[in-house]
PDB file of C-alpha atoms in Angstrom:
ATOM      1  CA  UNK A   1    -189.933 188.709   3.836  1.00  0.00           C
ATOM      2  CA  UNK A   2    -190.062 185.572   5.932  1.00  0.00           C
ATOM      3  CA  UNK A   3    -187.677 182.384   5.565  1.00  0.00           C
ATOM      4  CA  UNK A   4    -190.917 180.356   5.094  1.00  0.00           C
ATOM      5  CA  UNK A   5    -192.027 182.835   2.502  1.00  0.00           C
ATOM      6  CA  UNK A   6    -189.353 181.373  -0.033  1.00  0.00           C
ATOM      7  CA  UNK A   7    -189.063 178.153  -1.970  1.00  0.00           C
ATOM      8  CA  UNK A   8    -187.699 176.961  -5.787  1.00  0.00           C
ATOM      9  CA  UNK A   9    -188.883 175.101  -8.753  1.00  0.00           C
ATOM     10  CA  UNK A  10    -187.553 171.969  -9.622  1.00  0.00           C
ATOM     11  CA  UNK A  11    -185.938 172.218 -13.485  1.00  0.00           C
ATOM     12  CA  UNK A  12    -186.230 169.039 -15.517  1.00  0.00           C
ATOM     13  CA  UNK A  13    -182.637 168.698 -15.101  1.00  0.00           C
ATOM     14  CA  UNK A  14    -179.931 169.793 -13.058  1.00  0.00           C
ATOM     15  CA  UNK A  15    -177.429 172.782 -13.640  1.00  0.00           C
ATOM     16  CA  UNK A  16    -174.193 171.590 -12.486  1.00  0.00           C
ATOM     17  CA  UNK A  17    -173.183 167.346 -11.939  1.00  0.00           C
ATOM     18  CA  UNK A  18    -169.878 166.412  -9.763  1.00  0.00           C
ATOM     19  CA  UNK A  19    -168.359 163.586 -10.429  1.00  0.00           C
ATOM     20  CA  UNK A  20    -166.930 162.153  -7.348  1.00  0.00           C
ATOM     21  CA  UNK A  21    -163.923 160.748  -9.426  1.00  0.00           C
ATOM     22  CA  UNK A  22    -161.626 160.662  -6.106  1.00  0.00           C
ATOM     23  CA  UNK A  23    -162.656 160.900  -2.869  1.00  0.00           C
ATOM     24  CA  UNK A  24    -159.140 161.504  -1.363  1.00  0.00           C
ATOM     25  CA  UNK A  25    -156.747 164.332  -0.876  1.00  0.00           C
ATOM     26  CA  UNK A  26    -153.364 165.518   0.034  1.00  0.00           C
ATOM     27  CA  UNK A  27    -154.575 168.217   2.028  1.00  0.00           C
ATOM     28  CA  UNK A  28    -156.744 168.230   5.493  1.00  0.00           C
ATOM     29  CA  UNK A  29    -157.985 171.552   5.370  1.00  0.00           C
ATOM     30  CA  UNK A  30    -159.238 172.390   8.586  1.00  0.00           C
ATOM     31  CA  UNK A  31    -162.709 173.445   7.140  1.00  0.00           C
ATOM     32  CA  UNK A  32    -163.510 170.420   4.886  1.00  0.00           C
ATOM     33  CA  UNK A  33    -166.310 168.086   5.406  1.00  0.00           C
ATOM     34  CA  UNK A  34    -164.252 165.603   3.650  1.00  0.00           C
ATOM     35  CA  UNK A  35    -163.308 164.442   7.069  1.00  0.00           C
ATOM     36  CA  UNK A  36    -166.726 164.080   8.709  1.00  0.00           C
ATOM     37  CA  UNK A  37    -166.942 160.314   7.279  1.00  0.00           C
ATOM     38  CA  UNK A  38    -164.369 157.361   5.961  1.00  0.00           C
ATOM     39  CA  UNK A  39    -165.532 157.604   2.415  1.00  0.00           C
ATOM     40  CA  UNK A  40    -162.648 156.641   0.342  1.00  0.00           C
ATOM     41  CA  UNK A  41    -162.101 155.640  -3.310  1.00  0.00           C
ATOM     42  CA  UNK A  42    -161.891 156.318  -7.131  1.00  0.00           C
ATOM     43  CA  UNK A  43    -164.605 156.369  -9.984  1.00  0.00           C
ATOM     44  CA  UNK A  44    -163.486 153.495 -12.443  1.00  0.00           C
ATOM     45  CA  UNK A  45    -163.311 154.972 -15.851  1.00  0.00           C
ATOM     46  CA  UNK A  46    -166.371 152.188 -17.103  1.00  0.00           C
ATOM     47  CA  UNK A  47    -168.718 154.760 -14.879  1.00  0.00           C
ATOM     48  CA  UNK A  48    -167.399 157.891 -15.541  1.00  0.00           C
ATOM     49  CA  UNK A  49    -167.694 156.427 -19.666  1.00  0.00           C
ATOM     50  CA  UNK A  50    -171.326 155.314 -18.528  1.00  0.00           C
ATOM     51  CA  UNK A  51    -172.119 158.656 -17.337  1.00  0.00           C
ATOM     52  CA  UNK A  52    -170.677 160.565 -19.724  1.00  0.00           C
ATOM     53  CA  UNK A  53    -172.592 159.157 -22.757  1.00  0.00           C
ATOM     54  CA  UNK A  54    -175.550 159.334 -20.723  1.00  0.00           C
ATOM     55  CA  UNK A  55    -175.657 162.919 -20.027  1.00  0.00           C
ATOM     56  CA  UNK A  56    -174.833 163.371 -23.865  1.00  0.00           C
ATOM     57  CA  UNK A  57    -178.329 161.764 -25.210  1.00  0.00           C
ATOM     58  CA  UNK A  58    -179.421 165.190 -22.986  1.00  0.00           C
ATOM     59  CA  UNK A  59    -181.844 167.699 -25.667  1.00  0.00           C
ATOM     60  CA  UNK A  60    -180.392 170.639 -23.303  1.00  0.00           C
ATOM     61  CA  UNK A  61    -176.861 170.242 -22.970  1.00  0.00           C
ATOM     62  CA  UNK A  62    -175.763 170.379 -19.045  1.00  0.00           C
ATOM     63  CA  UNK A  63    -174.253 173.552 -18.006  1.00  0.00           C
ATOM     64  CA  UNK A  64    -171.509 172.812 -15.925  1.00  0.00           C
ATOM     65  CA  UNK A  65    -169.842 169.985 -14.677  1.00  0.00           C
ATOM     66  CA  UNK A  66    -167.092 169.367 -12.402  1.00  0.00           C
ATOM     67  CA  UNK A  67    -164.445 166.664 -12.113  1.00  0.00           C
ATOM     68  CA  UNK A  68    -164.668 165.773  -8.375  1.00  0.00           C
ATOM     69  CA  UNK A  69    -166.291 166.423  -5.350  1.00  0.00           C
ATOM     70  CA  UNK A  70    -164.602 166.096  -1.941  1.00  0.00           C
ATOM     71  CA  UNK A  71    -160.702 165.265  -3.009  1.00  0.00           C
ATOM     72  CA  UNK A  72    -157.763 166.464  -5.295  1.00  0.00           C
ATOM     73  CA  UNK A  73    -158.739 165.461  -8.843  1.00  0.00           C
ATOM     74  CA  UNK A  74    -154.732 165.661  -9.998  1.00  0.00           C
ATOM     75  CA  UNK A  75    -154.247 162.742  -7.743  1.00  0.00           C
ATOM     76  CA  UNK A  76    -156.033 160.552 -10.436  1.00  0.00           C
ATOM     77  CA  UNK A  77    -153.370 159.099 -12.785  1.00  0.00           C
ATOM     78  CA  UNK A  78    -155.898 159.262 -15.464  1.00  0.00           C
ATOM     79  CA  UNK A  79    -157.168 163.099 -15.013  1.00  0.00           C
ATOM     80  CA  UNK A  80    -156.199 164.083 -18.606  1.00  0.00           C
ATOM     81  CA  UNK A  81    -158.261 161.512 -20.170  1.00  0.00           C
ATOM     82  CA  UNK A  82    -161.238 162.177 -17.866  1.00  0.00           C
ATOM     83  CA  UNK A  83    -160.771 165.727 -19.100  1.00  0.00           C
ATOM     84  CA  UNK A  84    -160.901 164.869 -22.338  1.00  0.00           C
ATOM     85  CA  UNK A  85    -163.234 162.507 -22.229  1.00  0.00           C
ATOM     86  CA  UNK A  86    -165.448 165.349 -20.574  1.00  0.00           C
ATOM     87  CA  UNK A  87    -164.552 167.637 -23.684  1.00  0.00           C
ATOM     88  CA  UNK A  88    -165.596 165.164 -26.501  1.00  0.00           C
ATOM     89  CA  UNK A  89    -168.891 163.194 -25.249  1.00  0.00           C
ATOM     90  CA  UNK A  90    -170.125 166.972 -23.727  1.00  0.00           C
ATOM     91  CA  UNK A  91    -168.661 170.008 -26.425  1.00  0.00           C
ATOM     92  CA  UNK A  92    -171.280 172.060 -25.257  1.00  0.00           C
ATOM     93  CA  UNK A  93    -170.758 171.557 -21.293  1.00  0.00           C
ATOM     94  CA  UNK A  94    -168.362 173.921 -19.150  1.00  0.00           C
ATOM     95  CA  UNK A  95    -165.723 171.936 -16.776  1.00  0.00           C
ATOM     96  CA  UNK A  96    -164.447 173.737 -13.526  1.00  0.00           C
ATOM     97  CA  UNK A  97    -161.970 172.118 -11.721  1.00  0.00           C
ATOM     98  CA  UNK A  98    -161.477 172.843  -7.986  1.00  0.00           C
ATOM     99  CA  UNK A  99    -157.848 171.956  -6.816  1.00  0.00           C
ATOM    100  CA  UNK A 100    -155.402 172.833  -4.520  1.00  0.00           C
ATOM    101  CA  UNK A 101    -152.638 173.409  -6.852  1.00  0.00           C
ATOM    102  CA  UNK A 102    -150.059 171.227  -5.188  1.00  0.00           C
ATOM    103  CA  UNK A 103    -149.852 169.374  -8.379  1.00  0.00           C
ATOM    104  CA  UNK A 104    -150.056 171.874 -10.702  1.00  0.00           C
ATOM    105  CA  UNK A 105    -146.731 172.491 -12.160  1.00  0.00           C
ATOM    106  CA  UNK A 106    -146.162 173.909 -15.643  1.00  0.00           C
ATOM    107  CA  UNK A 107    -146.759 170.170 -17.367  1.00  0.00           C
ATOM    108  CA  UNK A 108    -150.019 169.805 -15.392  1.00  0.00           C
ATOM    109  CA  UNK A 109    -151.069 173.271 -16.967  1.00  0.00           C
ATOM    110  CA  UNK A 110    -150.099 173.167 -20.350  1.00  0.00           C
ATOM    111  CA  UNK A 111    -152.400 169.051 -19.973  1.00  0.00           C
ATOM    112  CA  UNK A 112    -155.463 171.564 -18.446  1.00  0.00           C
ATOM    113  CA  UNK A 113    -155.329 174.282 -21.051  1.00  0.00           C
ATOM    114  CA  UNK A 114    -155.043 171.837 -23.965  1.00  0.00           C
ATOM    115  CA  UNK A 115    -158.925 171.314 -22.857  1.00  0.00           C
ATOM    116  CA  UNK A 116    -160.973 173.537 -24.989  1.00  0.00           C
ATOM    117  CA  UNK A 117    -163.889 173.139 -22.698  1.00  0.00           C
ATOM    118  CA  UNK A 118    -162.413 174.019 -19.105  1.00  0.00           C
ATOM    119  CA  UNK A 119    -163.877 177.167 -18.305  1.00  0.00           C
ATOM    120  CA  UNK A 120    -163.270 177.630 -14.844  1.00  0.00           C
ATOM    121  CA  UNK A 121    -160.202 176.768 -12.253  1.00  0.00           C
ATOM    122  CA  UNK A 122    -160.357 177.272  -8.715  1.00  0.00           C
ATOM    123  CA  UNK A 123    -157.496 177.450  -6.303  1.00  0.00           C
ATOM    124  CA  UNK A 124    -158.065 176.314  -2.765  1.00  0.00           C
ATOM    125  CA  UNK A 125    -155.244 178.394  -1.052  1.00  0.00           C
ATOM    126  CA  UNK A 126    -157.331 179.764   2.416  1.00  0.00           C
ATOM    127  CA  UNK A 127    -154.733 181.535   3.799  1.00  0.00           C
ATOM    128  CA  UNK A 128    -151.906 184.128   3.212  1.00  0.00           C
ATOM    129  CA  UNK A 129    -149.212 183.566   5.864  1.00  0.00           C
ATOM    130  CA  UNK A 130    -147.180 180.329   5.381  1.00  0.00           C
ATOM    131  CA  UNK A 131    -147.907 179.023   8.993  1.00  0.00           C
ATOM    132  CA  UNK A 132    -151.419 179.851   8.885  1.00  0.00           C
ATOM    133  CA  UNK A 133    -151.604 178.327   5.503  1.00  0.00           C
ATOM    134  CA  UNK A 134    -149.585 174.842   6.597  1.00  0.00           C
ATOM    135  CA  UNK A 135    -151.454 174.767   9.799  1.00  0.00           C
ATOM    136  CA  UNK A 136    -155.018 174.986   7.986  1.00  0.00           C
ATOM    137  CA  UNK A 137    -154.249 172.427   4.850  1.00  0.00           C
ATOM    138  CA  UNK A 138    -151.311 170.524   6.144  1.00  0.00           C
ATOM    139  CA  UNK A 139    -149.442 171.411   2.359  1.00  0.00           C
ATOM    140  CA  UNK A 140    -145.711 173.048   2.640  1.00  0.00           C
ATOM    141  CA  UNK A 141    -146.219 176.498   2.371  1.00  0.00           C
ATOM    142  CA  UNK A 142    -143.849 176.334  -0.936  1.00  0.00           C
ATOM    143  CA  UNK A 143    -147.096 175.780  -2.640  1.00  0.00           C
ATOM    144  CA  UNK A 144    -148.610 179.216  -2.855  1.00  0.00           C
ATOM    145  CA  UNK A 145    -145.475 180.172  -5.028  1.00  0.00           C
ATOM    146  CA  UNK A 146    -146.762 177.102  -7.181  1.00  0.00           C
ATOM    147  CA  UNK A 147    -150.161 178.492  -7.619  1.00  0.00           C
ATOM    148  CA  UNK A 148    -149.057 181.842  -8.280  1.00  0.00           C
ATOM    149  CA  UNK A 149    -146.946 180.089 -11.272  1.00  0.00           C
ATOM    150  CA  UNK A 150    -149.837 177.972 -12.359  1.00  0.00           C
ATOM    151  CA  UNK A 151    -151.876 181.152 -12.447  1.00  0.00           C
ATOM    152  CA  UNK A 152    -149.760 183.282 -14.628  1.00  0.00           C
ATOM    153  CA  UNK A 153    -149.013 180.449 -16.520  1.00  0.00           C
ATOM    154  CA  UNK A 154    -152.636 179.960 -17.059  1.00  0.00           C
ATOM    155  CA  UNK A 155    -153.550 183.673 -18.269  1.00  0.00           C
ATOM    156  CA  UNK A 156    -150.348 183.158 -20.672  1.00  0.00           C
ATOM    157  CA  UNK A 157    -152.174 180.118 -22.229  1.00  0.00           C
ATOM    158  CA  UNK A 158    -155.382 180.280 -21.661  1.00  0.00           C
ATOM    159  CA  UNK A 159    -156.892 183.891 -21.132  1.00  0.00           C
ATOM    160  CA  UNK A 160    -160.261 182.726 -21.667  1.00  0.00           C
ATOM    161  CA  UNK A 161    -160.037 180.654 -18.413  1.00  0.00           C
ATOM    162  CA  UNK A 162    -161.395 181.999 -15.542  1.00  0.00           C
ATOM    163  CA  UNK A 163    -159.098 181.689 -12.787  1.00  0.00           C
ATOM    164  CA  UNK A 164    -160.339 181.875  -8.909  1.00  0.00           C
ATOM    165  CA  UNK A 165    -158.181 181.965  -5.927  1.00  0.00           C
ATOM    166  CA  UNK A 166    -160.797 181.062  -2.931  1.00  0.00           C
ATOM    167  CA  UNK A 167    -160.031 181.547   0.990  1.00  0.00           C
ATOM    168  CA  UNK A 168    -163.175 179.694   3.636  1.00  0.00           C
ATOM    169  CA  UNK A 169    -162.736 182.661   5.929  1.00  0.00           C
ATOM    170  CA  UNK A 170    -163.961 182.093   8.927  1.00  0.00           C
ATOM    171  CA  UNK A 171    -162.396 183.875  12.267  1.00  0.00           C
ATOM    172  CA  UNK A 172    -162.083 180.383  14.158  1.00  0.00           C
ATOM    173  CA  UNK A 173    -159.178 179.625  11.727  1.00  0.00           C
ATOM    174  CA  UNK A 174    -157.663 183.164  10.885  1.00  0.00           C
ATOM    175  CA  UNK A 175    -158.203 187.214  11.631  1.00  0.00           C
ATOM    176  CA  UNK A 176    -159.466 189.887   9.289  1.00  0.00           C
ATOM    177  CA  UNK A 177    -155.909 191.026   8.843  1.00  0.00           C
ATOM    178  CA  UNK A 178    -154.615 187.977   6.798  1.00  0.00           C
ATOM    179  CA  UNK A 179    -158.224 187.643   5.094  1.00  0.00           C
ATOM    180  CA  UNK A 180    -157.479 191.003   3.584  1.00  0.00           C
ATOM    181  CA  UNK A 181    -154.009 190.880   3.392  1.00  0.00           C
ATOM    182  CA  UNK A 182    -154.623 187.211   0.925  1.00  0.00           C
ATOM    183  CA  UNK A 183    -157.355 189.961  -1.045  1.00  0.00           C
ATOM    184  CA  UNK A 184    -154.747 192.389  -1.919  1.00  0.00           C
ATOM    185  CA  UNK A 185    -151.710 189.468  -2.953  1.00  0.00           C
ATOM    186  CA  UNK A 186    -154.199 187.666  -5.257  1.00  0.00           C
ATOM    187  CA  UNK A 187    -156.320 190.909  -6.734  1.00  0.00           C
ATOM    188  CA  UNK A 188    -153.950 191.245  -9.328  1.00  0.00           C
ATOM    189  CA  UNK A 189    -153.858 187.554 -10.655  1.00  0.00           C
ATOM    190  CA  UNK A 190    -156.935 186.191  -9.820  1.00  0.00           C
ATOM    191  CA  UNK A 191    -160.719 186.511  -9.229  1.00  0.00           C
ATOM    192  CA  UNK A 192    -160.424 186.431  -5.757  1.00  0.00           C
ATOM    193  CA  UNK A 193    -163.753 184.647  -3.840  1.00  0.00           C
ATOM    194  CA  UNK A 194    -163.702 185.011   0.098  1.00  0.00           C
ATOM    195  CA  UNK A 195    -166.073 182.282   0.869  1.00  0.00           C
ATOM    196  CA  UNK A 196    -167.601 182.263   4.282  1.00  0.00           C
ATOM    197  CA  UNK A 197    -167.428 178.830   6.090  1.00  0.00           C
ATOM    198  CA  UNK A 198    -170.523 177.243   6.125  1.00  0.00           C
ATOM    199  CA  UNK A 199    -170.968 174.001   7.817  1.00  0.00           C
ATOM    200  CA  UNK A 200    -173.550 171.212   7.454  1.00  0.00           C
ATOM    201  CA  UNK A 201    -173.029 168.721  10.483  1.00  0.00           C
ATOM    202  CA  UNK A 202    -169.064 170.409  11.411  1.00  0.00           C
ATOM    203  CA  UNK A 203    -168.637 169.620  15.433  1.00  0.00           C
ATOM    204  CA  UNK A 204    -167.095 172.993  15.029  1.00  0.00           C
ATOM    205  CA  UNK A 205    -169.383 174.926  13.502  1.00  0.00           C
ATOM    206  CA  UNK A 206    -172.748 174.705  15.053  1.00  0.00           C
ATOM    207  CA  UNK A 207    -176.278 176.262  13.985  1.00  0.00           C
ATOM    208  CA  UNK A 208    -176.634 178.588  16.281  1.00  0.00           C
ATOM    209  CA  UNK A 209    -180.236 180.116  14.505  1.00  0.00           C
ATOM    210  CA  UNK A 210    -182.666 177.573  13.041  1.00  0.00           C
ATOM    211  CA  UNK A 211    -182.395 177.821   9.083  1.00  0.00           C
ATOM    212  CA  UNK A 212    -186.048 177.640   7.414  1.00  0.00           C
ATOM    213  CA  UNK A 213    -184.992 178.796   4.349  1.00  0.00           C
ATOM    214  CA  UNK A 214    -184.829 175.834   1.237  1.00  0.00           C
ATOM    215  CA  UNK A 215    -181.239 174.689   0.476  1.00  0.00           C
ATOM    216  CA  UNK A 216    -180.444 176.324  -2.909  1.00  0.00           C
ATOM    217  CA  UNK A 217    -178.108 173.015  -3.721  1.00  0.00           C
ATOM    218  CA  UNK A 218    -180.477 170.231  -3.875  1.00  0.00           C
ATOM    219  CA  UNK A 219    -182.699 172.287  -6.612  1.00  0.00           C
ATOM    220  CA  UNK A 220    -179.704 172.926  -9.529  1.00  0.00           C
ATOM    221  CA  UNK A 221    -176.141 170.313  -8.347  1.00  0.00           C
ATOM    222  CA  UNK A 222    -176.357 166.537  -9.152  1.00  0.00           C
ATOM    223  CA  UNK A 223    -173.345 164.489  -7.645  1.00  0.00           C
ATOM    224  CA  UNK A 224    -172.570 161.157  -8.262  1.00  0.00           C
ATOM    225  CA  UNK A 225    -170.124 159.216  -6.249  1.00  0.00           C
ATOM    226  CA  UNK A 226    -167.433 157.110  -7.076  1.00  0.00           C
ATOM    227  CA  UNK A 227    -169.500 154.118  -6.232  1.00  0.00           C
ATOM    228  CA  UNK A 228    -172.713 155.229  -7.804  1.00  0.00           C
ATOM    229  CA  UNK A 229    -174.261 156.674  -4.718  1.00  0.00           C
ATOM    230  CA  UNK A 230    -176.024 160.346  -5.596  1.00  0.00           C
ATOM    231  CA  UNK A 231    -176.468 163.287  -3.325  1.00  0.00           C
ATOM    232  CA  UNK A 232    -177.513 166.698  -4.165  1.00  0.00           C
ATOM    233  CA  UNK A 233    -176.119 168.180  -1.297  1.00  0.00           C
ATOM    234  CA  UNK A 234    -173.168 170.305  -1.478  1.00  0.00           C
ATOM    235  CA  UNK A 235    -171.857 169.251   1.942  1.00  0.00           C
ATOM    236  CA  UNK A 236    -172.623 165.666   2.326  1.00  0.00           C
ATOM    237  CA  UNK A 237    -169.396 164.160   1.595  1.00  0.00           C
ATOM    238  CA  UNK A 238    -170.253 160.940   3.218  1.00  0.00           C
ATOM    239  CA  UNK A 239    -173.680 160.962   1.246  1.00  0.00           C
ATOM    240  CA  UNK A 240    -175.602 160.482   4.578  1.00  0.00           C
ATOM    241  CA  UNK A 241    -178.882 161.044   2.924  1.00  0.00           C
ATOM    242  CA  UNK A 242    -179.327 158.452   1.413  1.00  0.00           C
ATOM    243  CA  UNK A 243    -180.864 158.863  -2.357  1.00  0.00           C
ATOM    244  CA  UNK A 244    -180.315 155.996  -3.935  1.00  0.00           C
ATOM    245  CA  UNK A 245    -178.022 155.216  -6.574  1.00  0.00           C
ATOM    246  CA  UNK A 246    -177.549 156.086  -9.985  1.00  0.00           C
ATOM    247  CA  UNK A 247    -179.766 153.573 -12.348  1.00  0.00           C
ATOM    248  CA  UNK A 248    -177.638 154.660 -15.971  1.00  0.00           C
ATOM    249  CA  UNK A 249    -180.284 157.342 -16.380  1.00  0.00           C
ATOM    250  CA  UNK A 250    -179.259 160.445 -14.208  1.00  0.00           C
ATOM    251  CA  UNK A 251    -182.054 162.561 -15.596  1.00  0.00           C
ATOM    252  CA  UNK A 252    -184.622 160.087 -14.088  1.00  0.00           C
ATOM    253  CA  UNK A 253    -182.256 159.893 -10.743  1.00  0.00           C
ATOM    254  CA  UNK A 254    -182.542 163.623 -10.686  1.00  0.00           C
ATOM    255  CA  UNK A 255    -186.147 163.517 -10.002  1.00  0.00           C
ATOM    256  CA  UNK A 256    -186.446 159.694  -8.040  1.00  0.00           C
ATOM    257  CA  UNK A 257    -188.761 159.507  -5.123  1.00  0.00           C
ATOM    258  CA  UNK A 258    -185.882 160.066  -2.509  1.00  0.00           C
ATOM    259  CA  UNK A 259    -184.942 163.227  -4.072  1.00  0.00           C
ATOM    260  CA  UNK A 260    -188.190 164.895  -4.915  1.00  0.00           C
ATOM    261  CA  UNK A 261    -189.296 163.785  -0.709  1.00  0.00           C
ATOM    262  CA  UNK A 262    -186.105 166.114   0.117  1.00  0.00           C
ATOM    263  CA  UNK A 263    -187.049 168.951  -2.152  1.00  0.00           C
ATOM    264  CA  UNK A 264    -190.761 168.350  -0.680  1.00  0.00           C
ATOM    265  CA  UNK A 265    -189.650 168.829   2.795  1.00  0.00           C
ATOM    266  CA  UNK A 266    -187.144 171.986   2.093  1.00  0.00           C
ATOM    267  CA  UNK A 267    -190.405 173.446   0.320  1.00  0.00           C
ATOM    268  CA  UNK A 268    -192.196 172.639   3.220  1.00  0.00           C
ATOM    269  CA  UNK A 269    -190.105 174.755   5.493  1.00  0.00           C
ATOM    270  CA  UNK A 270    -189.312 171.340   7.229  1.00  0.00           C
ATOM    271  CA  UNK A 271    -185.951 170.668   6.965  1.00  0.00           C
ATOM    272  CA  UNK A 272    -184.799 170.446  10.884  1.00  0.00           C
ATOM    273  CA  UNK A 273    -186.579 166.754  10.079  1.00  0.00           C
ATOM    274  CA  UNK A 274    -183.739 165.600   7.920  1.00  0.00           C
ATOM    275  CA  UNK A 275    -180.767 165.361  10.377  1.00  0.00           C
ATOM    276  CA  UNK A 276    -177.740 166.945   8.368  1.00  0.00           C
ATOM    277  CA  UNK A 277    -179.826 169.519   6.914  1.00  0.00           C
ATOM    278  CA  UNK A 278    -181.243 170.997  10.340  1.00  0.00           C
ATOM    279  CA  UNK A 279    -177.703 171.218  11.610  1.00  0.00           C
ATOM    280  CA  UNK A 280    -176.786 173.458   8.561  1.00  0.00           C
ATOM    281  CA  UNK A 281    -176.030 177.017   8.019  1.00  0.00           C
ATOM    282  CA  UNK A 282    -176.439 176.718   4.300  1.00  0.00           C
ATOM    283  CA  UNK A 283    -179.796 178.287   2.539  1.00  0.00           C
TER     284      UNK A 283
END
């Protein structure tokens, strides 16, 4: 099979929406796109509200959604309302909440698993060796102890939870050793995801192939920023791509001109003419 032999379907709505709540973080993991652009800010709780209730008028209920997109969602004051805001105007949706666990302690988790609707939690720890792992996120290394608290803690409470631990392996940053050696600590607690580092636009991380085939993001993930600016790209943190912004309707937005001329071009086998996307390695 070719690369231009493969494209996708748009479905009448999308799978997952992230909710750019905060676009800030305590970290500065070596890896993130975060810090490709300036973007910084929080969601006011009138748009989250206004989303919220507008997603709930959905026939289909959505299937996932997710607190934040690039930032630490704990940093918000406010997290355990948006959480349970989440819970009540969408019963039927699944949260998953990406985090670095440096704010997890055992309040923070008993908040989460008082959520009936958080399915998923995902723990950013990409590394297994302290100095590795304060060199790549820029976090005291105490904090893996802290995760591996949070997760126990977790499958005391909440067994139903899925917990992840993920690592962005990629050999600029670390070696094989320690990417295996974080596999066998974590096997025992935690699904463990070894994620290889993709990059859309990373100075460090160039294309060295062109990539033809469609970007799988753009056709099921819906984000909304914090200042009502949508992407459906999973690595445009600075939402570079301009497609427009969201009009109180995100099931319209979801199919708006500037969105379906993206999922055109992808189809199309075309996208080395949109800028960030020809200088990714996603597909």
């Amino acid at each position: 099979m070719k690369q231009t032999e493969i494209t996708y379907p748009t479905p009448s709505q999308p799978r997952q929406i992230r909710l750019d709540s905060i676009a800030r973080c305590n970290a500065s993991c070596l890896s993130c796109h975060r810090f490709l652009n300036k973007r910084s800010g929080e969601m006011s709780a009138e748009l989250i509200t206004q989303i919220l209730d507008d997603v709930s008028r959905w026939e289909t209920p959505l299937e996932e959604i997710i607190p934040v997109n690039y930032g630490e969602f704990f940093l918000r004051k406010d997290w355990p309302w948006i959480l349970a805001t989440i819970a009540n105007k969408l019963p039927k949706t699944a949260i998953v909440i990406p985090t670095n666990g440096s704010l997890l302690d055992e309040t923070a988790v008993k908040i989460v698993c008082q959520i009936p609707t958080v399915r998923i939690i995902n723990f950013s720890v990409n590394a297994y060796f302290e100095d590795t792992y304060q060199a790549f996120t820029g976090l005291p290394p105490e904090n893996i102890q802290q995760i591996r608290k949070a997760v126990c803690l977790l499958r005391i409470l909440r067994p139903d939870i899925g917990v992840r631990v993920s690592y962005v392996f990629d050999p600029i940053f670390a070696t094989d050793l320690e990417r295996d050696l974080f596999k066998n600590y974590w096997v025992g607690f935690a699904e463990v995801w070894i994620i290889p580092a993709a990059s859309a636009d990373r100075p460090d991380k160039q294309v060295a192939m062109p990539v033809k085939i469609p970007c799988r993001s753009i056709f099921s993930d819906f984000v909304i920023g914090f200042d009502g600016k949508l992407s459906s790209c999973c690595f445009d943190s600075g939402f570079t791509l301009d497609l427009s912004e969201y009009s109180r309707d995100a099931k319209q937005d979801w199919h708006n001109a500037k969105i379906t001329k993206l999922r055109e071009l992808h189809n199309q086998h075309k996208r080395e003419t949109i800028p960030i996307c020809s200088r990714c390695t996603f597909g």
